[in-house]
Amino acid sequence: MLWKRAKTFKLIPVLPKNYRSICLRAIEVATDPRVLLDNQLITDFSEQGKLTQKGIRSCINFEVQDGNIGIVGFHDHPEEMWVNANYQNFASYCEQQGWLHIEGPVS
């Protein structure tokens, strides 16, 4: 499962505000981007695909990876989003843009 793999590295808890923008930025940051929505690989990043504000908000499992390394994701509920601590600059950028709020220290 996605969330079990996510627990193998340190996480930054974040409160998302703009899921699509966060996701698109993570895709830009990744060298080998992979997007998983409810354990399905998503390749259509357009507004016509599932990678929309509504599509991300309504899923249970979400993760944007760089290869097999999770950058950002959640399990169960979008408000339980995390960012991999190795992507602190990504989290800070997204917070500066108003797309998320960093809720606490790395855990």
mmCIF file with all atom_site columns, C-alpha atoms in Angstrom:
data_model
loop_
_atom_site.group_PDB
_atom_site.id
_atom_site.type_symbol
_atom_site.label_atom_id
_atom_site.label_alt_id
_atom_site.label_comp_id
_atom_site.label_asym_id
_atom_site.label_entity_id
_atom_site.label_seq_id
_atom_site.pdbx_PDB_ins_code
_atom_site.Cartn_x
_atom_site.Cartn_y
_atom_site.Cartn_z
_atom_site.occupancy
_atom_site.B_iso_or_equiv
_atom_site.pdbx_formal_charge
_atom_site.auth_seq_id
_atom_site.auth_comp_id
_atom_site.auth_asym_id
_atom_site.auth_atom_id
_atom_site.pdbx_PDB_model_num
ATOM 1   C CA . MET A 1 1   ? 0.000   0.000  0.000   1.00 0.00 ? 1   MET A CA 1
ATOM 2   C CA . LEU A 1 2   ? 1.084   3.567  -0.646  1.00 0.00 ? 2   LEU A CA 1
ATOM 3   C CA . TRP A 1 3   ? 0.796   4.807  2.917   1.00 0.00 ? 3   TRP A CA 1
ATOM 4   C CA . LYS A 1 4   ? 2.960   1.981  4.302   1.00 0.00 ? 4   LYS A CA 1
ATOM 5   C CA . ARG A 1 5   ? 5.765   2.879  1.902   1.00 0.00 ? 5   ARG A CA 1
ATOM 6   C CA . ALA A 1 6   ? 5.348   6.535  2.846   1.00 0.00 ? 6   ALA A CA 1
ATOM 7   C CA . LYS A 1 7   ? 6.020   5.700  6.483   1.00 0.00 ? 7   LYS A CA 1
ATOM 8   C CA . THR A 1 8   ? 9.542   4.497  5.651   1.00 0.00 ? 8   THR A CA 1
ATOM 9   C CA . PHE A 1 9   ? 10.811  8.087  5.404   1.00 0.00 ? 9   PHE A CA 1
ATOM 10  C CA . LYS A 1 10  ? 10.307  11.197 7.492   1.00 0.00 ? 10  LYS A CA 1
ATOM 11  C CA . LEU A 1 11  ? 7.194   13.214 6.721   1.00 0.00 ? 11  LEU A CA 1
ATOM 12  C CA . ILE A 1 12  ? 6.080   16.819 6.920   1.00 0.00 ? 12  ILE A CA 1
ATOM 13  C CA . PRO A 1 13  ? 2.368   17.096 7.810   1.00 0.00 ? 13  PRO A CA 1
ATOM 14  C CA . VAL A 1 14  ? 0.593   19.621 5.588   1.00 0.00 ? 14  VAL A CA 1
ATOM 15  C CA . LEU A 1 15  ? -2.951  20.916 5.172   1.00 0.00 ? 15  LEU A CA 1
ATOM 16  C CA . PRO A 1 16  ? -3.671  21.166 1.430   1.00 0.00 ? 16  PRO A CA 1
ATOM 17  C CA . LYS A 1 17  ? -5.710  23.950 -0.131  1.00 0.00 ? 17  LYS A CA 1
ATOM 18  C CA . ASN A 1 18  ? -5.124  23.446 -3.858  1.00 0.00 ? 18  ASN A CA 1
ATOM 19  C CA . TYR A 1 19  ? -4.621  19.751 -4.581  1.00 0.00 ? 19  TYR A CA 1
ATOM 20  C CA . ARG A 1 20  ? -4.160  20.092 -8.328  1.00 0.00 ? 20  ARG A CA 1
ATOM 21  C CA . SER A 1 21  ? -1.508  22.816 -8.046  1.00 0.00 ? 21  SER A CA 1
ATOM 22  C CA . ILE A 1 22  ? 0.396   20.812 -5.425  1.00 0.00 ? 22  ILE A CA 1
ATOM 23  C CA . CYS A 1 23  ? 0.277   17.753 -7.651  1.00 0.00 ? 23  CYS A CA 1
ATOM 24  C CA . LEU A 1 24  ? 1.361   19.572 -10.802 1.00 0.00 ? 24  LEU A CA 1
ATOM 25  C CA . ARG A 1 25  ? 4.282   21.166 -8.953  1.00 0.00 ? 25  ARG A CA 1
ATOM 26  C CA . ALA A 1 26  ? 5.364   17.756 -7.611  1.00 0.00 ? 26  ALA A CA 1
ATOM 27  C CA . ILE A 1 27  ? 5.276   16.414 -11.178 1.00 0.00 ? 27  ILE A CA 1
ATOM 28  C CA . GLU A 1 28  ? 7.488   19.332 -12.271 1.00 0.00 ? 28  GLU A CA 1
ATOM 29  C CA . VAL A 1 29  ? 9.966   18.677 -9.453  1.00 0.00 ? 29  VAL A CA 1
ATOM 30  C CA . ALA A 1 30  ? 10.221  14.926 -10.146 1.00 0.00 ? 30  ALA A CA 1
ATOM 31  C CA . THR A 1 31  ? 12.758  13.504 -12.562 1.00 0.00 ? 31  THR A CA 1
ATOM 32  C CA . ASP A 1 32  ? 10.620  10.387 -13.158 1.00 0.00 ? 32  ASP A CA 1
ATOM 33  C CA . PRO A 1 33  ? 7.079   11.431 -12.106 1.00 0.00 ? 33  PRO A CA 1
ATOM 34  C CA . ARG A 1 34  ? 4.472   8.824  -11.271 1.00 0.00 ? 34  ARG A CA 1
ATOM 35  C CA . VAL A 1 35  ? 0.989   9.682  -10.024 1.00 0.00 ? 35  VAL A CA 1
ATOM 36  C CA . LEU A 1 36  ? -1.133  7.102  -8.235  1.00 0.00 ? 36  LEU A CA 1
ATOM 37  C CA . LEU A 1 37  ? -4.813  7.695  -7.497  1.00 0.00 ? 37  LEU A CA 1
ATOM 38  C CA . ASP A 1 38  ? -6.463  4.866  -5.566  1.00 0.00 ? 38  ASP A CA 1
ATOM 39  C CA . ASN A 1 39  ? -3.567  2.613  -6.589  1.00 0.00 ? 39  ASN A CA 1
ATOM 40  C CA . GLN A 1 40  ? -4.038  3.325  -10.318 1.00 0.00 ? 40  GLN A CA 1
ATOM 41  C CA . LEU A 1 41  ? -1.230  4.890  -12.337 1.00 0.00 ? 41  LEU A CA 1
ATOM 42  C CA . ILE A 1 42  ? -2.465  8.162  -13.863 1.00 0.00 ? 42  ILE A CA 1
ATOM 43  C CA . THR A 1 43  ? -0.848  9.400  -17.060 1.00 0.00 ? 43  THR A CA 1
ATOM 44  C CA . ASP A 1 44  ? -3.370  12.062 -18.110 1.00 0.00 ? 44  ASP A CA 1
ATOM 45  C CA . PHE A 1 45  ? -2.419  15.185 -16.152 1.00 0.00 ? 45  PHE A CA 1
ATOM 46  C CA . SER A 1 46  ? -4.913  17.403 -18.004 1.00 0.00 ? 46  SER A CA 1
ATOM 47  C CA . GLU A 1 47  ? -8.108  18.941 -16.608 1.00 0.00 ? 47  GLU A CA 1
ATOM 48  C CA . GLN A 1 48  ? -10.028 16.304 -18.593 1.00 0.00 ? 48  GLN A CA 1
ATOM 49  C CA . GLY A 1 49  ? -8.403  13.445 -16.656 1.00 0.00 ? 49  GLY A CA 1
ATOM 50  C CA . LYS A 1 50  ? -8.746  12.379 -13.023 1.00 0.00 ? 50  LYS A CA 1
ATOM 51  C CA . LEU A 1 51  ? -6.031  14.746 -11.824 1.00 0.00 ? 51  LEU A CA 1
ATOM 52  C CA . THR A 1 52  ? -8.443  17.526 -10.899 1.00 0.00 ? 52  THR A CA 1
ATOM 53  C CA . GLN A 1 53  ? -9.252  19.229 -7.627  1.00 0.00 ? 53  GLN A CA 1
ATOM 54  C CA . LYS A 1 54  ? -12.420 17.123 -7.325  1.00 0.00 ? 54  LYS A CA 1
ATOM 55  C CA . GLY A 1 55  ? -10.750 13.903 -8.491  1.00 0.00 ? 55  GLY A CA 1
ATOM 56  C CA . ILE A 1 56  ? -7.916  14.159 -5.983  1.00 0.00 ? 56  ILE A CA 1
ATOM 57  C CA . ARG A 1 57  ? -10.190 15.245 -3.148  1.00 0.00 ? 57  ARG A CA 1
ATOM 58  C CA . SER A 1 58  ? -12.553 12.307 -3.679  1.00 0.00 ? 58  SER A CA 1
ATOM 59  C CA . CYS A 1 59  ? -9.941  9.535  -3.705  1.00 0.00 ? 59  CYS A CA 1
ATOM 60  C CA . ILE A 1 60  ? -8.701  7.538  -0.716  1.00 0.00 ? 60  ILE A CA 1
ATOM 61  C CA . ASN A 1 61  ? -5.078  6.911  -1.734  1.00 0.00 ? 61  ASN A CA 1
ATOM 62  C CA . PHE A 1 62  ? -2.995  9.510  -3.516  1.00 0.00 ? 62  PHE A CA 1
ATOM 63  C CA . GLU A 1 63  ? 0.720   9.814  -4.118  1.00 0.00 ? 63  GLU A CA 1
ATOM 64  C CA . VAL A 1 64  ? 3.041   11.637 -6.481  1.00 0.00 ? 64  VAL A CA 1
ATOM 65  C CA . GLN A 1 65  ? 6.356   9.829  -6.731  1.00 0.00 ? 65  GLN A CA 1
ATOM 66  C CA . ASP A 1 66  ? 9.738   10.454 -8.255  1.00 0.00 ? 66  ASP A CA 1
ATOM 67  C CA . GLY A 1 67  ? 10.453  6.931  -9.459  1.00 0.00 ? 67  GLY A CA 1
ATOM 68  C CA . ASN A 1 68  ? 9.531   4.908  -6.374  1.00 0.00 ? 68  ASN A CA 1
ATOM 69  C CA . ILE A 1 69  ? 10.118  7.715  -3.857  1.00 0.00 ? 69  ILE A CA 1
ATOM 70  C CA . GLY A 1 70  ? 7.000   9.474  -2.605  1.00 0.00 ? 70  GLY A CA 1
ATOM 71  C CA . ILE A 1 71  ? 7.073   13.260 -2.816  1.00 0.00 ? 71  ILE A CA 1
ATOM 72  C CA . VAL A 1 72  ? 3.580   14.025 -1.552  1.00 0.00 ? 72  VAL A CA 1
ATOM 73  C CA . GLY A 1 73  ? 0.487   11.990 -0.770  1.00 0.00 ? 73  GLY A CA 1
ATOM 74  C CA . PHE A 1 74  ? -2.214  10.877 1.633   1.00 0.00 ? 74  PHE A CA 1
ATOM 75  C CA . HIS A 1 75  ? -4.147  7.825  2.744   1.00 0.00 ? 75  HIS A CA 1
ATOM 76  C CA . ASP A 1 76  ? -7.789  7.875  3.862   1.00 0.00 ? 76  ASP A CA 1
ATOM 77  C CA . HIS A 1 77  ? -8.420  11.604 3.641   1.00 0.00 ? 77  HIS A CA 1
ATOM 78  C CA . PRO A 1 78  ? -6.850  14.491 1.691   1.00 0.00 ? 78  PRO A CA 1
ATOM 79  C CA . GLU A 1 79  ? -6.507  16.598 4.830   1.00 0.00 ? 79  GLU A CA 1
ATOM 80  C CA . GLU A 1 80  ? -3.994  14.024 6.103   1.00 0.00 ? 80  GLU A CA 1
ATOM 81  C CA . MET A 1 81  ? -1.514  14.966 3.384   1.00 0.00 ? 81  MET A CA 1
ATOM 82  C CA . TRP A 1 82  ? 2.211   14.595 3.914   1.00 0.00 ? 82  TRP A CA 1
ATOM 83  C CA . VAL A 1 83  ? 5.331   15.719 2.075   1.00 0.00 ? 83  VAL A CA 1
ATOM 84  C CA . ASN A 1 84  ? 8.528   13.690 2.119   1.00 0.00 ? 84  ASN A CA 1
ATOM 85  C CA . ALA A 1 85  ? 10.995  15.546 4.372   1.00 0.00 ? 85  ALA A CA 1
ATOM 86  C CA . ASN A 1 86  ? 13.588  15.320 1.587   1.00 0.00 ? 86  ASN A CA 1
ATOM 87  C CA . TYR A 1 87  ? 11.325  17.677 -0.382  1.00 0.00 ? 87  TYR A CA 1
ATOM 88  C CA . GLN A 1 88  ? 11.242  20.492 2.190   1.00 0.00 ? 88  GLN A CA 1
ATOM 89  C CA . ASN A 1 89  ? 11.899  23.087 -0.533  1.00 0.00 ? 89  ASN A CA 1
ATOM 90  C CA . PHE A 1 90  ? 8.878   21.782 -2.465  1.00 0.00 ? 90  PHE A CA 1
ATOM 91  C CA . ALA A 1 91  ? 6.691   22.067 0.660   1.00 0.00 ? 91  ALA A CA 1
ATOM 92  C CA . SER A 1 92  ? 7.964   25.592 1.373   1.00 0.00 ? 92  SER A CA 1
ATOM 93  C CA . TYR A 1 93  ? 7.329   26.673 -2.234  1.00 0.00 ? 93  TYR A CA 1
ATOM 94  C CA . CYS A 1 94  ? 3.779   25.305 -2.131  1.00 0.00 ? 94  CYS A CA 1
ATOM 95  C CA . GLU A 1 95  ? 3.147   27.098 1.161   1.00 0.00 ? 95  GLU A CA 1
ATOM 96  C CA . GLN A 1 96  ? 4.453   30.379 -0.282  1.00 0.00 ? 96  GLN A CA 1
ATOM 97  C CA . GLN A 1 97  ? 2.040   29.968 -3.199  1.00 0.00 ? 97  GLN A CA 1
ATOM 98  C CA . GLY A 1 98  ? -0.858  29.453 -0.755  1.00 0.00 ? 98  GLY A CA 1
ATOM 99  C CA . TRP A 1 99  ? -1.498  25.886 -1.930  1.00 0.00 ? 99  TRP A CA 1
ATOM 100 C CA . LEU A 1 100 ? -0.884  24.271 1.460   1.00 0.00 ? 100 LEU A CA 1
ATOM 101 C CA . HIS A 1 101 ? -0.025  25.038 5.060   1.00 0.00 ? 101 HIS A CA 1
ATOM 102 C CA . ILE A 1 102 ? 2.835   23.233 6.809   1.00 0.00 ? 102 ILE A CA 1
ATOM 103 C CA . GLU A 1 103 ? 1.228   22.002 10.014  1.00 0.00 ? 103 GLU A CA 1
ATOM 104 C CA . GLY A 1 104 ? 4.157   20.815 12.027  1.00 0.00 ? 104 GLY A CA 1
ATOM 105 C CA . PRO A 1 105 ? 7.728   19.616 12.228  1.00 0.00 ? 105 PRO A CA 1
ATOM 106 C CA . VAL A 1 106 ? 9.135   16.602 10.415  1.00 0.00 ? 106 VAL A CA 1
ATOM 107 C CA . SER A 1 107 ? 8.101   13.360 12.064  1.00 0.00 ? 107 SER A CA 1
#
